[in-house]
Structure formats: structure tokens, C-alpha cells
Amino acid sequence: MVVAIALAATAAGDLTAQQTNPPAASRNRRVWTGTIDDREILLNATDTTPIRRPVRYYQDVNVTFRFVSESDPDRPGFTRWVSRQLSWNGFGVSSSSIAGRECIGSGSLDLGPADALDATTPDQDAELEIPCKDWDAPNVWSFIPVPNPKVRMPVIDMSMTNCEPPRRWSAGGVRYTLSVAGDSQVDAVVELDHETYAGYVPEPGQPLTLTVRSTSGPVRFRFQLDPANTSSFPGYATNANIDDVFFAKYNLGSLQGQYANDGRDWIFNPEHFGASGWSRRDLGIVETRTAETSAIVPVTAMDFGAVGRLRILVESSDCGGSWQPATIRVNGQQREWLTLPLDEDGNLIADALTRFRGIDSGTDDDAEPAGNGMAGDGLTAFEEYRGFLIRGVGCGSEATEAIYSGIVLSNQPQVTGWSDRHMRTAPDRKDLFVHTPDPELALLLPAFSAATDLAVHAICESHYVDNDTRTVNFTLHRGNTRAWQGRSIARDRPQHGIRLEPVDHLGLRGLALPVNEGDMGPPGLTRTVQVVKPGPASSFNARRGRLELPELVHTIVHELGHAVGIPHHGDSVDATRWRVIIGRQNVTKSLSLQQHAGGPPDSSQQTSLPEMADAYYAAVGGRQYLNSLLVEPGPDCEEGAPNATFFINGKFAGCSADSIARRGQQNSGDFECPMRYSGADYYEAPGSVAQYRWTALVQERIFGSLRFGALVDAWGGRLLRYRNDLDRDGTGRFCVRTNGTEINSLPGDMNHAGDAGRDKPCIEFLVVNDLAAAGTP
Amino acid sequence: VNARRIGVLALVAALAAAVTIAAWLAAHRVNPSVAIPRLGLTLLVNRRANVELSPGTPLRFEASLVGAADVAAFSVGSRWKPWHQQIRLEAARVGETLPWPLPQPDSARTMEVIEGRPRMTDEPAAVAHLVESRQVHTATFASSPEDTATLQPGTYRIRAVFSTPFWQLWGWRGRAVSGEVTIVVVDAASAGGTRPDLEGERLALAVDFYLNASRFEEALRAATTLTDLFPSEARSHVLLGDVCAALNRREEALRAYERAMALLPRTYEPPELLLARIRQVKDDPNRGNAGAQLDR
């Protein structure tokens, strides 16, 4: 990077006049520099419609100026302006859900000589406007407060004396700074290689190296990080605190023990500043030891979201050797300081990442996938930019030492967590974070991404605090840092990840366990997702109902689906309370006693009966549970069939079944949807409904003999044998329509379960943003 | 004369080979620009990084080889020494000895995702390919209840080590060491029986271990003890059913499974695997999908 510092003894464009006019000193030429920060935020603004839609309103115009004044030789006692240079960048937004205005612009302009400070031409006025664009949704209208950002002119107090400390004040919500110096002192202009500066994105340990050059002789330089405007965000990424890995991985070992979790996010790394060249070597200030014509200064980021302000000062002989600020020129614009990194739109995000350009730091409006229509994933644009640590090759027990062909891998620190990767996520795609300790389950997570279009990231336990907390943006939330420099950077509530754990002995393929029974919604409402993993291969494991890999993949996708608010086909979710609304449900032997009325299971009824003396399966806790469903004899239940096992007084009474698939319930809808159940024993014929008949102890043909004592619930109606040979687990995406396909769209009686019995497909339940459940206890 | 010529030629050939090998080794040793494939070795015990248990709890270690996401393809292992035989367990702290013999790998498997489709092989090839992070090669090691029965209360730290044999001069050559897993052994009995959870875990894992080892009588003893101590836990009866089914005591198996059905907490998902077991025991040829899955 090349930065040139030019010592300007005269104002630009004034060389000819200098030859005939009196010397500059006799004309009392003075150089005025300063800034204007015009910022406006409206809280709780709404539009004018009866709905009173919330309106997000913000505008900020930053101006730097360099004005040169001198005594007017034609009018003694008066001052005239020989140069008036302005640079600015402005941003403004006001938007509701149906209308908005966005303004963005930057520029620089020399207003030229004038008698009055603020004299402008109409063309100059037009150039000083920040351009705006309005938009509205079609066919609707409303009034919203609109920003009208403008470049303000400086306020200059002519009574200020040279070398006086810079003044700072506020008036009418606008913040001003002002410095003045005589033109005989060093009036430094620093120029930057814009390309290098603009391409820099903060990464811990990676310095931004500036080369400063004086073209008019040696000077001493001071580089100073403005403490009030340099961030100290807790941790170094959205989900990472400073730890041993940080120092080892980012080659910052010399700072271990000196640098704290909430240390400044930009520093001058002492390793880069030798005592021979630098007289002052603080983390926040460095000074060259001797007067030099150039200096190279590396500024080191300590945070992936580091924001800062660098001031460059040069030693001035004019004001008794004091340090005077140098003016910095970036891409033709002059500034009083250098923002670190380059951030023209002032959103705290490096402009080098174009996908974040113009997005406010507090925005959380990721649109894809649309899901239930709620934008966002609970993470602000700034948090997504600052990025996340995600799982590398392992979690906590990954390789910590490696030697390859005799070479100790120097890029592989021998600390746990060396392989964690940092990732900045996209502000327009919803992100979901899943922790599993198991490398095999982690390998299968992309299947959930493929089924939902979510960006799914595998993380380690420490990346969301722990399995109980599960907060993926914990650094800012735990530090109670919601805003910085007036800009929102974190939302009101933390966002949660999902825990995915392998288990044995569950009896189920998998389960999404809610925090509170009956909850279903965004990830914060699910305590853990458990799946049974294939165990060691053995004939006995095969007999014990271990899952094969395809079932495992399906189970992971299905259960993670519940963890983002997707219920079974036939069920729905009350999105005001985030409670699952159960449909009629398939008839099963677990639920049958609550399903006699035909509607959804009646929880006022027990799932068991009082103990029965003749039952041959012992009661549990004095209660007798159903041994089976009994399907009445019919075309698909005839005596002699393999499942024709129930008799009463020796006469055939019905067939055994564990489940009867009901129309529009769990087995219904899109065949390939992972949320659809596959397999059953019977199904309701199209146009018919399973009818409860009776409950009794019956004889069962079991193990080759007929025995009395099986407790069954008998069901009738047009019940047809389920064609399991035509069915399998859905391996596609979550359904986008409720229509039945494949076995659920076959003609006539072959149609197994029909369309999903609710008004929305699975994908329209998907919700990732934990703010959706903000009101849920 | 011929013998002398042959001898000289053999000597020259041997010297040339030695020089070539030495040069190759030196080049790889000193040249830091050589592409370094990074190998991740992860170790879990009983599916976790840290476990707390009582003496007699069997241990199942799973050591997984994973490639780093940003690294090109490479492979480890050979037909002479398959990759899973190059992994061993050892005490994580230098000089520390463990009071029970650490096991050798007893099985291995490979899970990989090829063109978006996952695949698992229970009898993997001798050579483990690592393409970015698309494969997980896992070797399992089991310590029996007898091995761990004499463990004294305390904390034991174990790590896995992958190292290529000294004679291997090709492919990925080197050594990788996993992070450590921590095993905290608690003497549940001396703690006044205040940790019944550890006893339940010990018995459940023991049943699993004995079933996998086809030691059915011991499995039955452990399962019976488990149901005696934890009669209201569905897990106890599922495992007892599994043992009875393995012993072909179908009626007892069925009774145990039915009891487990009654005890299983009501959840949003059906107890599909338990229903599959019941169907298996009843041997209903027209069973549903869950049962059919077991035939594969």
C-alpha cells in the first residue's frame, strides 16, 4: 500500500497569485479542518395507515472539510475564502413493509474561492444532494417519515486561534469538530492506495499495512487508534471468545496474557514495531523515533468484525513541536481519519464484501427460504458479517498433533479446536446451526440443507456456549452489546442452535424434544433432537431394530424439521403460542383409547384401562394397556390371512394391526416429503372413516396356539390393507403443496391417504428466527 | 567373474536405490512447500467426549479419521496394514499407565457422501480415501465389563494415535494424535447408592456388550438385574426383551416389549423400533414397513 504525505505550503491553485500578492504569512492564511456528523434515528415510528405499520428510520451524513481562509487585501478587516473542500458520505433509509425510501451517496467537491463561507451555486447545491429512491408495494399506499439527507456546511468560529486543541460540540443533533492551523506549519495530506485499502476485510492477526511517505522532507509520524471510535466487541467472532486457540491459530502468541476478551479490536501489534524505529509502541499509539520521509505501519485486527478509526498526526514545528492532525485523502476525498476497514456506507461492515453493501448493520431480513413468511434468522447483518466458528474435523477431541513426513505441521497448533473454521454467512439466506459431537451425524447434515434450502452449519458445543444454553450469537448478547456508535448490531433476543445427539435404546427412530411439552416453532423451543444411530453390525443388532443409513438420514431430516417448526402432515401450529395443533392422527394402539370419538385424540380420556384379571399381559401400575388394534373382518381381513389372529369364543373376530393410516393425516400428502410417515397396516378407503367399534379381551393366535387375554380396540369401516411394498421414506424436499402424490394420488381405492389435511404445506411452517417466539414463555 | 559382476551391479543398484530414497525423504523433510494433507482424528467414548461411569461399565471407543475441508484428496492405509490397524489407544498423559488393557480395534466402518448420497460400509477397504471432508472412517474399540470392573475411582484420559508403519515410504506418512477423552470413574456403591443413573447405564451398556458378543446368559443376568432395579423404565424392558428374543424365548420377549410399550413416555413420534421388535418376535410375515426394514 502506498500512502503519500505531501507537505502543502500553499493552497492548491494559488501559485500565480502568490507571485504578485503579499507573502502568505502576511495575509494570515489559515487552514480549517473538521467534521460534521448529522445523524437522525426515529424510534417506534409508524406509517399513517390504520394498521400503523412499524417504520425503520435512520439517516447519517458524515462530512469532512478543509477550508482555507486569508485576510482580504481589498477590504482590510475582512476575511475571504480561497479554498473550500468538502467530502461526504451519506446514507438514509425509511421503510415499512409496504413503502420506503433509500438514500445513499458520497462525493467530494471544492466549492472554490468565495467571500462567504457558505456561498454556493445551484449546480453545487445539486451536487451536495444525497440521491434517494422511493418504492411502494403495488395497490397500496401510506405515508411514512422520509429522510432527506443533505450535506451541511461547516460552522467556523473565526475567533479560534492557531494550535488551539480541536473543538467538539453538538447543535441541533449535529456533531461538529473544528481545528485550525497556520499555513506555515505542516499541513499534511495523506493519500492511500485505495485498491488495497478497499479490499481489506478484518481477520484476527492479519494486519492492514499502510505506507506513509512525506514528499517535502522528514517528519515524525504518530499513528493513533481513536479509542472512542474503535470497537471492543466481546470475543472475536459472533460465537467465539478469546481463548488459547485464538492466539495460537492467528499467530498472536506474543499477546497471550496481555490481550483480554474485550480488548480493542484494532491494535498495533508490538511484534511489528521494533524499538530502533519506534519511540512509542503502545497497543493504541505508535510514533516513529526519528523524522523520516516515510513510515510503514501495520494495524492488526483482533476481531472478524473489528471497526476502528485511525488518526495520523505529524510533529509540527509551528506549534511548539506539538502533534497536528494530518488530512487523509482516500480515493480523492479528504478525511480527518481513516475508517478501519473502509466503510463508505457507514454500516460497520467492510465495503470489500459487496453482498453487505448498503445493508444496515442491524438488519435481519434474510428472505430465503421464505418459510412461514417471517424474514430473518435471528442474526443481524453485522453478526452474519462478523461470522461464526463452525466445526472443522472434530469437536474437542480432534487431532491435536500431526507430523507428516517428518514435518511437524506448523499450521496446525497443538490445541483443541485448531480445525474450527470461520465463516461469514450470507445476509439474504437463513442460517441454522446444529451441534452434534458425532462426526458421522455431522457428515449427514447437508441432507437437511437440501430439504429446506437453509444454510445449515455444523458447530461444536463451545460454539453455542453449551448444550443447555445453545446461543449462537452469545458474544454480543452476553456482553449486553446491542448497539455500537448508534447503530444496532444485535437483536433483542439471542438466536439458538439445535443440539443433535446420537442415542441408543430409544424405542423410536428419533425425537425432537421440546423445551415445554407441546411447543413447536423456532430452534429455541427445541431442547434436543435425538436419533438412534446404527450400532455395530451384528445379527442381533439387526433383530433389535437398528436403523440402516437411509432411515438414519430420513430421521435426521424429519426431526430437525420439527425443530424448525414443521409438524406432521395433518397437524398444524398455533403461531401465536407456538403450540402444535394435533389433527385426527392415525389410529395407533398407543392412542386408540383416546380416538373413539373420531376426532383428534381426546386427552381427557386415559390411554389405558383398569387392570383386568384375565389379561395375559401383565398390567403396569394397575393399568391395562392395549395389546393391539383389531380390524373387523372384511375384504382385506379374511380368516386364514397371516394377520387374522383374533378370535372370540373360537370364532374369527378380526385382524391385528398397530396402525391405521387416516386420510389427510401423517401418511398423507407429498410422497417425497421427509415429514410424511411411511408404512402402516391399514388405511381408510377414500370417502370413508375408520369407526371405533368396541374394546375387549379376546383370544389371540400366537406362537401357534390360541390364547385368551389380549386387550384390543376394534375398528371397522372400509379399511384396506396398506401396500407397504409401494411405500418408502420420503427423501425429497419438504413439501411445497398439500396435494398427495404417488400412493396418495392413485385412483379409486388405491389412494392411500390423500392430500395433507391442512391448508399449508410443510415448507410454509418453517421458522428459524427465534424472535418469532419472543412472547412465548 | 560373472558372480563378481552380478555382485557389483547389485551393489550399485542398491546404492542408487538408497540414494534415491534418501533424496526423496530429504526433499520431503526440508521442503516446507510440499502439500501437506491434514488429517483429523476424533475420539469419542460411549458417543461422548467425556463420560462418568461406575466400574464394570463397558466402553466403546470410536476413533474417526476425517480430512480437512480445504485439503485435496489423499489416502491412508494399505493392503499390508489397513488404516484401522494403524490406530491405537493410549494414555493421554505421558508416563500415565491405565489399570486395564486398552483394546484393539474390533470393527471398522466408512461413511461417505458421494454426489450428495450417503453410503455406509461396515467392512471398509484397507485404504481409507479422504477427499476434503466427505468421508468419516471409524474404527471401534470395545472394553468389556470385566476389563473395567477393577477400575479404581479416578479420572482417566485416553487418546487415539494414528501412525503409519516405519517401512511405509509412500502415500501419507506420519502420525496424528487425537484430543483426549476423559473417563471419570465413580464408585457408586461407596457413594451410598446416590448415583443410580450410573448403575442403570452400566447395566444397559453391559447388556448391549454381551449381546454383541453373543454372551447371552450374561446378557440375561444383566438385563434381569436392570429390570429389578429400574422396573418403571422402558429401557430395562426393551433390553430384557432383546435378550429373550436372542435366546428365542419369544413369549418372555413379547411380554417385556409389551411392558416397555406401556412404560414408554407418550411422544410426538410412534415407537417404531419397539413395534418392529414386537412384530419380529411375533414373526408376522405381513408386518409393516418398520418390520420389513429389519429384513434388509
Coordinates of C-alpha atoms in Angstrom, one line a residue, chain A residues 282-698:
Chain A
D282 CA 1.6 1.2 22.8
L283 CA -1.2 -1.1 21.6
G284 CA -3.2 2.1 20.6
I285 CA -0.4 4.6 19.6
V286 CA 2.9 4.3 17.8
E287 CA 5.4 7.1 17.0
T288 CA 8.4 7.0 14.7
R289 CA 11.6 7.5 16.6
T290 CA 13.1 10.0 14.2
A291 CA 12.0 12.2 11.4
E292 CA 11.5 10.2 8.3
T293 CA 10.3 10.7 4.8
S294 CA 8.2 7.5 5.0
A295 CA 6.9 5.0 7.5
I296 CA 5.3 1.6 7.3
V297 CA 2.6 0.9 9.9
P298 CA 0.8 -2.4 10.2
V299 CA -2.6 -2.1 12.0
T300 CA -3.7 -5.5 13.3
A301 CA -7.3 -6.6 13.5
M302 CA -8.2 -8.7 16.6
D303 CA -11.8 -9.4 15.6
F304 CA -13.5 -10.5 12.4
G305 CA -15.9 -7.6 12.9
A306 CA -13.3 -5.0 14.0
V307 CA -14.3 -1.4 13.5
G308 CA -12.0 1.5 14.1
R309 CA -10.7 4.9 13.4
L310 CA -7.1 5.7 12.7
R311 CA -5.7 9.2 13.0
I312 CA -2.4 10.2 11.5
L313 CA -0.5 13.0 13.1
V314 CA 2.7 14.7 12.3
E315 CA 5.0 16.7 14.5
S316 CA 4.7 20.4 13.8
S317 CA 7.4 22.9 14.4
D318 CA 4.9 25.7 14.1
C319 CA 3.0 24.9 17.3
G320 CA 6.0 24.2 19.5
G321 CA 6.6 20.7 18.4
S322 CA 3.1 19.5 19.1
W323 CA 1.3 16.8 17.1
Q324 CA -1.0 18.1 14.4
P325 CA -3.6 16.0 12.6
A326 CA -2.8 15.2 9.0
T327 CA -5.6 15.3 6.5
I328 CA -6.1 11.9 4.8
R329 CA -7.1 11.6 1.2
V330 CA -9.0 8.4 0.2
N331 CA -9.9 8.0 -3.4
G332 CA -9.9 11.7 -4.0
Q333 CA -11.9 12.5 -0.8
Q334 CA -10.4 14.1 2.2
R335 CA -10.9 12.9 5.7
E336 CA -9.8 13.7 9.2
W337 CA -9.4 10.0 10.0
L338 CA -9.2 6.6 8.3
T339 CA -12.0 4.2 9.0
L340 CA -10.8 0.7 9.6
P341 CA -11.8 -1.1 7.4
L342 CA -13.1 1.0 4.5
D343 CA -16.7 1.6 5.2
E344 CA -18.2 4.2 2.9
D345 CA -21.8 3.4 3.8
G346 CA -21.1 3.6 7.5
N347 CA -22.7 0.3 8.3
L348 CA -19.7 -1.0 10.3
I349 CA -19.1 -3.6 7.6
A350 CA -16.1 -3.7 5.3
D351 CA -17.1 -2.4 1.9
A352 CA -14.9 -5.1 0.4
L353 CA -17.8 -7.6 1.0
T354 CA -20.2 -6.3 -1.7
R355 CA -23.1 -8.5 -0.6
F356 CA -23.3 -6.4 2.6
R357 CA -23.1 -3.0 0.8
G358 CA -25.9 -0.7 1.8
I359 CA -27.3 -3.1 4.4
D360 CA -27.8 -1.6 7.8
S361 CA -25.8 -3.4 10.5
G362 CA -29.0 -4.2 12.5
T363 CA -30.9 -5.6 9.6
D364 CA -32.2 -9.1 9.8
D365 CA -34.3 -9.7 6.8
D366 CA -32.9 -12.9 5.2
A367 CA -35.5 -13.8 2.7
E368 CA -34.7 -17.3 1.6
P369 CA -36.2 -19.7 2.2
A370 CA -39.4 -17.9 2.8
G371 CA -40.7 -20.5 5.2
N372 CA -43.6 -19.2 7.3
G373 CA -43.1 -15.7 5.8
M374 CA -41.1 -14.3 8.7
A375 CA -37.9 -12.7 7.3
G376 CA -34.6 -13.2 9.1
D377 CA -32.8 -15.8 11.0
G378 CA -32.4 -14.0 14.3
L379 CA -28.9 -12.8 13.3
T380 CA -28.2 -9.2 12.3
A381 CA -26.3 -8.3 9.2
F382 CA -23.4 -7.3 11.4
E383 CA -23.4 -10.7 13.3
E384 CA -23.5 -12.5 9.9
Y385 CA -20.6 -10.4 8.7
R386 CA -18.6 -10.9 11.8
G387 CA -19.1 -14.6 11.2
F388 CA -19.2 -17.8 13.1
L389 CA -16.8 -20.6 14.1
I390 CA -18.0 -23.8 12.7
R391 CA -16.9 -27.4 13.1
G392 CA -13.7 -28.4 11.5
V393 CA -12.7 -32.1 11.5
G394 CA -13.9 -32.7 15.0
C395 CA -15.2 -31.1 18.2
G396 CA -12.9 -31.0 21.2
S397 CA -11.3 -34.3 20.5
E398 CA -9.9 -33.8 17.1
A399 CA -6.3 -34.3 16.2
T400 CA -4.0 -32.0 18.2
E401 CA -0.7 -33.1 16.9
A402 CA 0.3 -34.1 13.4
I403 CA 3.6 -34.9 11.8
Y404 CA 3.7 -35.5 8.1
S405 CA 6.8 -37.0 6.5
G406 CA 8.7 -35.8 9.5
I407 CA 7.4 -32.2 9.3
V408 CA 5.6 -31.1 12.4
L409 CA 2.6 -29.3 10.9
S410 CA 3.2 -25.7 11.9
N411 CA -0.1 -24.6 10.7
Q412 CA -1.8 -27.0 13.0
P413 CA -1.5 -25.7 16.5
Q414 CA -1.5 -28.4 19.1
V415 CA -4.6 -27.1 20.8
T416 CA -8.1 -28.3 20.9
G417 CA -10.2 -26.5 18.3
W418 CA -7.4 -25.9 15.8
S419 CA -9.5 -27.1 13.0
D420 CA -12.6 -24.9 13.7
R421 CA -13.3 -22.8 10.6
H422 CA -14.5 -19.3 10.5
M423 CA -17.4 -18.5 8.1
R424 CA -19.2 -15.2 7.3
T425 CA -22.8 -16.1 6.5
A426 CA -24.9 -14.6 3.8
P427 CA -27.3 -11.8 4.9
D428 CA -30.0 -13.0 2.5
R429 CA -30.2 -16.7 3.3
K430 CA -31.4 -18.0 6.6
D431 CA -28.8 -19.9 8.6
L432 CA -29.3 -22.7 11.0
F433 CA -26.6 -24.0 13.4
V434 CA -26.6 -27.6 14.6
H435 CA -24.2 -29.2 17.1
T436 CA -23.5 -32.8 17.2
P437 CA -20.5 -34.5 18.8
D438 CA -20.7 -37.3 16.3
P439 CA -18.6 -36.9 13.1
E440 CA -20.9 -39.2 11.2
L441 CA -24.1 -37.3 12.0
A442 CA -22.3 -34.1 11.1
L443 CA -21.5 -35.6 7.7
L444 CA -25.2 -36.1 7.1
L445 CA -26.4 -32.6 7.9
P446 CA -26.3 -31.3 4.3
A447 CA -29.3 -33.5 3.8
F448 CA -31.3 -31.1 5.9
S449 CA -30.0 -28.2 3.9
A450 CA -31.0 -29.9 0.7
A451 CA -34.5 -30.5 2.0
T452 CA -35.1 -26.9 3.2
D453 CA -32.7 -24.6 1.3
L454 CA -31.5 -23.3 4.7
A455 CA -27.7 -22.8 5.1
V456 CA -27.0 -25.4 7.7
H457 CA -23.8 -25.3 9.6
A458 CA -22.3 -27.9 11.9
I459 CA -20.8 -26.4 15.1
C460 CA -19.2 -27.6 18.2
E461 CA -20.7 -27.4 21.7
S462 CA -18.5 -24.4 22.7
H463 CA -19.7 -22.5 19.6
Y464 CA -23.2 -22.1 21.3
V465 CA -21.9 -21.9 24.9
D466 CA -23.2 -25.3 25.9
N467 CA -26.0 -27.8 25.2
D468 CA -28.3 -26.1 27.7
T469 CA -27.8 -22.5 26.6
R470 CA -27.5 -23.1 22.8
T471 CA -27.0 -19.4 22.0
V472 CA -25.2 -19.0 18.7
N473 CA -24.6 -15.2 18.9
F474 CA -23.6 -15.2 22.5
T475 CA -20.6 -12.8 22.4
L476 CA -22.7 -9.7 21.8
H477 CA -25.6 -10.9 23.9
R478 CA -23.6 -11.9 26.9
G479 CA -21.7 -8.7 26.7
N480 CA -25.0 -6.9 26.5
T481 CA -23.8 -5.1 23.4
R482 CA -26.8 -4.5 21.2
A483 CA -25.6 -1.3 19.5
W484 CA -22.4 0.5 18.7
Q485 CA -22.0 4.1 17.7
G486 CA -25.7 4.5 17.5
R487 CA -26.1 1.5 15.1
S488 CA -27.9 -1.7 16.1
I489 CA -25.7 -4.7 15.8
A490 CA -27.7 -7.4 17.7
R491 CA -31.3 -8.1 18.2
D492 CA -33.2 -8.1 21.4
R493 CA -33.2 -11.8 21.9
P494 CA -30.5 -14.4 21.3
Q495 CA -30.7 -16.9 18.5
H496 CA -30.4 -20.6 19.3
G497 CA -28.8 -23.6 17.6
I498 CA -30.1 -27.1 17.7
R499 CA -28.5 -30.0 19.5
L500 CA -28.4 -33.3 17.6
E501 CA -27.4 -36.2 19.7
P502 CA -26.9 -39.9 18.9
V503 CA -28.7 -42.2 21.4
D504 CA -29.4 -45.9 22.0
H505 CA -32.4 -47.6 23.4
L506 CA -34.9 -45.0 22.5
G507 CA -37.5 -47.4 21.0
L508 CA -38.2 -44.7 18.4
R509 CA -36.2 -43.7 15.3
G510 CA -35.8 -40.2 16.6
L511 CA -37.4 -37.5 18.6
A512 CA -37.4 -33.7 18.8
L513 CA -37.7 -32.9 22.5
P514 CA -39.3 -29.5 23.1
V515 CA -38.4 -27.3 26.0
N516 CA -42.0 -27.3 27.0
E517 CA -44.3 -30.2 26.1
G518 CA -46.3 -29.3 23.0
D519 CA -44.1 -26.5 21.8
M520 CA -43.2 -26.3 18.2
G521 CA -41.5 -23.4 16.4
P522 CA -38.1 -21.9 16.0
P523 CA -35.0 -23.6 17.3
G524 CA -35.1 -22.0 20.7
L525 CA -38.2 -24.1 21.6
T526 CA -36.5 -27.5 21.0
R527 CA -34.3 -28.8 23.8
T528 CA -32.6 -31.5 21.8
V529 CA -33.0 -33.7 18.8
Q530 CA -32.2 -37.4 19.4
V531 CA -31.7 -40.0 16.8
V532 CA -30.9 -43.7 17.1
K533 CA -27.7 -44.5 15.2
P534 CA -26.8 -47.7 13.5
G535 CA -24.7 -49.6 16.0
P536 CA -22.0 -52.1 15.5
A537 CA -23.0 -54.6 12.8
S538 CA -24.2 -57.8 14.2
S539 CA -27.1 -60.2 13.6
F540 CA -28.5 -59.3 17.0
N541 CA -28.5 -55.6 16.3
A542 CA -30.3 -56.3 13.1
R543 CA -33.0 -58.1 15.1
R544 CA -33.2 -55.2 17.5
G545 CA -34.5 -52.7 15.1
R546 CA -31.3 -50.8 14.5
L547 CA -31.6 -48.2 11.7
E548 CA -29.9 -48.5 8.4
L549 CA -28.3 -45.4 6.9
P550 CA -31.2 -44.3 4.7
E551 CA -33.5 -44.4 7.7
L552 CA -31.0 -42.5 9.7
V553 CA -30.7 -39.8 7.1
H554 CA -34.5 -39.6 6.9
T555 CA -34.9 -39.5 10.7
I556 CA -32.3 -36.6 11.0
V557 CA -34.2 -34.5 8.4
H558 CA -37.6 -35.3 9.8
E559 CA -36.7 -34.5 13.4
L560 CA -34.7 -31.4 12.5
G561 CA -37.8 -30.4 10.6
H562 CA -39.8 -30.4 13.9
A563 CA -37.0 -28.3 15.5
V564 CA -37.7 -25.5 12.9
G565 CA -41.5 -25.6 13.4
I566 CA -42.7 -28.2 10.9
P567 CA -45.4 -30.5 12.2
H568 CA -46.6 -33.8 10.7
H569 CA -48.9 -33.8 7.7
G570 CA -52.4 -33.3 9.2
D571 CA -51.1 -31.3 12.2
S572 CA -50.7 -27.6 12.4
V573 CA -49.1 -25.0 14.6
D574 CA -50.7 -22.2 16.5
A575 CA -48.2 -19.5 15.7
T576 CA -49.4 -17.1 18.4
R577 CA -48.4 -19.5 21.1
W578 CA -46.1 -21.9 19.1
R579 CA -48.1 -24.9 20.2
V580 CA -48.6 -27.8 17.9
I581 CA -52.3 -28.4 16.9
I582 CA -52.9 -32.1 16.6
G583 CA -55.1 -33.4 13.8
R584 CA -57.2 -36.5 13.9
Q585 CA -54.0 -38.7 13.8
N586 CA -53.5 -42.2 12.5
V587 CA -55.2 -44.7 14.8
T588 CA -52.5 -46.4 16.8
K589 CA -52.6 -48.8 19.7
S590 CA -50.9 -46.1 21.9
L591 CA -53.7 -43.5 21.1
S592 CA -56.7 -45.6 20.2
L593 CA -58.5 -45.3 23.5
Q594 CA -58.5 -41.5 23.1
Q595 CA -59.7 -41.7 19.5
H596 CA -63.1 -43.3 19.9
A597 CA -65.0 -40.2 19.1
G598 CA -63.4 -39.9 15.7
G599 CA -61.7 -36.5 16.1
P600 CA -58.2 -35.6 17.4
P601 CA -57.1 -37.7 20.4
D602 CA -59.2 -36.7 23.5
S603 CA -56.6 -36.1 26.2
S604 CA -59.4 -36.2 28.8
Q605 CA -59.5 -39.9 28.2
Q606 CA -56.9 -42.3 29.5
T607 CA -54.6 -44.3 27.2
S608 CA -55.2 -47.3 29.5
L609 CA -57.9 -49.2 31.3
P610 CA -58.1 -50.5 34.9
E611 CA -56.2 -53.8 35.4
M612 CA -58.0 -56.9 34.1
A613 CA -57.6 -60.2 35.8
D614 CA -57.8 -62.3 32.7
A615 CA -55.4 -60.3 30.6
Y616 CA -52.4 -62.3 29.7
Y617 CA -50.1 -59.4 29.5
A618 CA -49.5 -58.0 33.0
A619 CA -50.8 -54.6 33.8
V620 CA -48.4 -51.8 34.5
G621 CA -49.1 -49.7 37.6
G622 CA -52.5 -51.1 37.9
R623 CA -53.4 -50.1 34.4
Q624 CA -54.0 -52.3 31.4
Y625 CA -52.8 -51.2 28.0
L626 CA -53.9 -52.2 24.6
N627 CA -52.0 -55.1 23.0
S628 CA -53.2 -54.4 19.5
L629 CA -55.8 -52.9 17.3
L630 CA -58.4 -55.3 15.9
V631 CA -59.6 -54.6 12.4
E632 CA -63.0 -56.1 11.7
P633 CA -63.3 -58.8 9.1
G634 CA -63.8 -57.5 5.6
P635 CA -62.3 -57.9 2.1
D636 CA -58.8 -57.1 3.4
C637 CA -59.2 -59.1 6.6
E638 CA -60.3 -62.6 6.0
E639 CA -59.9 -65.6 8.1
G640 CA -56.8 -67.5 7.3
A641 CA -54.8 -64.5 6.5
P642 CA -51.4 -64.3 8.3
N643 CA -52.6 -61.3 10.4
A644 CA -56.1 -62.9 11.1
T645 CA -55.1 -63.6 14.7
F646 CA -58.1 -62.6 16.9
F647 CA -61.0 -64.8 17.9
I648 CA -63.9 -64.6 20.3
N649 CA -65.1 -67.9 21.6
G650 CA -63.2 -69.7 18.9
K651 CA -64.8 -67.6 16.1
F652 CA -62.7 -65.4 13.9
A653 CA -63.1 -61.8 15.1
G654 CA -60.6 -59.7 13.2
C655 CA -57.0 -59.0 12.2
S656 CA -54.2 -57.5 14.2
A657 CA -52.9 -54.0 13.4
D658 CA -50.6 -51.5 15.0
S659 CA -51.7 -48.5 13.0
I660 CA -54.5 -47.4 10.6
A661 CA -53.4 -44.6 8.3
R662 CA -56.2 -42.0 8.2
R663 CA -56.9 -39.7 5.3
G664 CA -55.2 -36.4 5.5
Q665 CA -53.0 -37.4 8.4
Q666 CA -49.4 -38.4 8.9
N667 CA -49.1 -40.7 5.8
S668 CA -50.9 -38.2 3.5
G669 CA -49.6 -35.6 1.0
D670 CA -46.4 -35.4 -1.0
F671 CA -44.8 -38.8 -1.2
E672 CA -41.3 -37.5 -1.2
C673 CA -41.7 -35.1 1.8
P674 CA -39.5 -36.2 4.6
M675 CA -42.2 -35.2 7.1
R676 CA -44.6 -37.8 5.8
Y677 CA -44.9 -41.1 7.6
S678 CA -44.4 -44.2 5.6
G679 CA -45.9 -47.6 6.3
A680 CA -49.0 -48.8 8.2
D681 CA -51.1 -51.8 8.5
Y682 CA -54.4 -50.5 7.1
Y683 CA -55.8 -47.3 5.6
E684 CA -59.1 -45.6 5.4
A685 CA -60.6 -46.2 1.9
P686 CA -61.2 -42.9 0.1
G687 CA -64.5 -41.4 1.2
S688 CA -64.7 -43.4 4.4
V689 CA -63.7 -43.0 8.0
A690 CA -62.5 -45.6 10.4
Q691 CA -65.1 -46.3 13.1
Y692 CA -64.4 -47.4 16.6
R693 CA -66.5 -50.5 17.5
W694 CA -65.6 -52.0 20.9
T695 CA -62.9 -52.8 23.4
A696 CA -62.5 -56.2 24.9
L697 CA -60.2 -59.1 25.9
V698 CA -60.1 -61.6 23.1

